[in-house]
Short mmCIF file of C-alpha atoms in Angstrom, two decimals:
data_model
loop_
_atom_site.label_atom_id
_atom_site.label_comp_id
_atom_site.label_asym_id
_atom_site.label_seq_id
_atom_site.Cartn_x
_atom_site.Cartn_y
_atom_site.Cartn_z
CA MET A 1 -4.21 -1.49 13.81
CA VAL A 2 -2.76 -0.26 16.97
CA VAL A 3 -0.43 -3.35 17.39
CA LEU A 4 1.11 -2.75 14.13
CA PHE A 5 1.76 0.88 14.89
CA ILE A 6 3.46 -0.21 18.18
CA LEU A 7 5.46 -2.91 16.33
CA LEU A 8 6.71 -0.39 13.91
CA ILE A 9 7.83 1.91 16.65
CA ILE A 10 9.56 -1.08 18.38
CA VAL A 11 11.41 -2.03 15.08
CA GLY A 12 12.26 1.62 14.39
CA THR A 13 13.65 2.07 17.78
CA ALA A 14 15.92 -1.22 17.48
CA PHE A 15 17.00 -0.01 14.10
CA PHE A 16 18.23 3.46 15.29
CA ASN A 17 19.95 1.66 18.41
CA ASN A 18 21.44 -0.66 16.07
CA LYS A 19 23.17 2.14 14.08
CA GLY A 20 24.26 3.77 17.33
CA TYR A 21 21.67 6.67 17.19
CA TYR A 22 21.14 6.15 20.92
#
């Protein structure tokens, strides 16, 4: 599903930001 894909991207982005990748 498209929603699931978008949710995965949001979670991935938040995860990288939490690790200081941003």
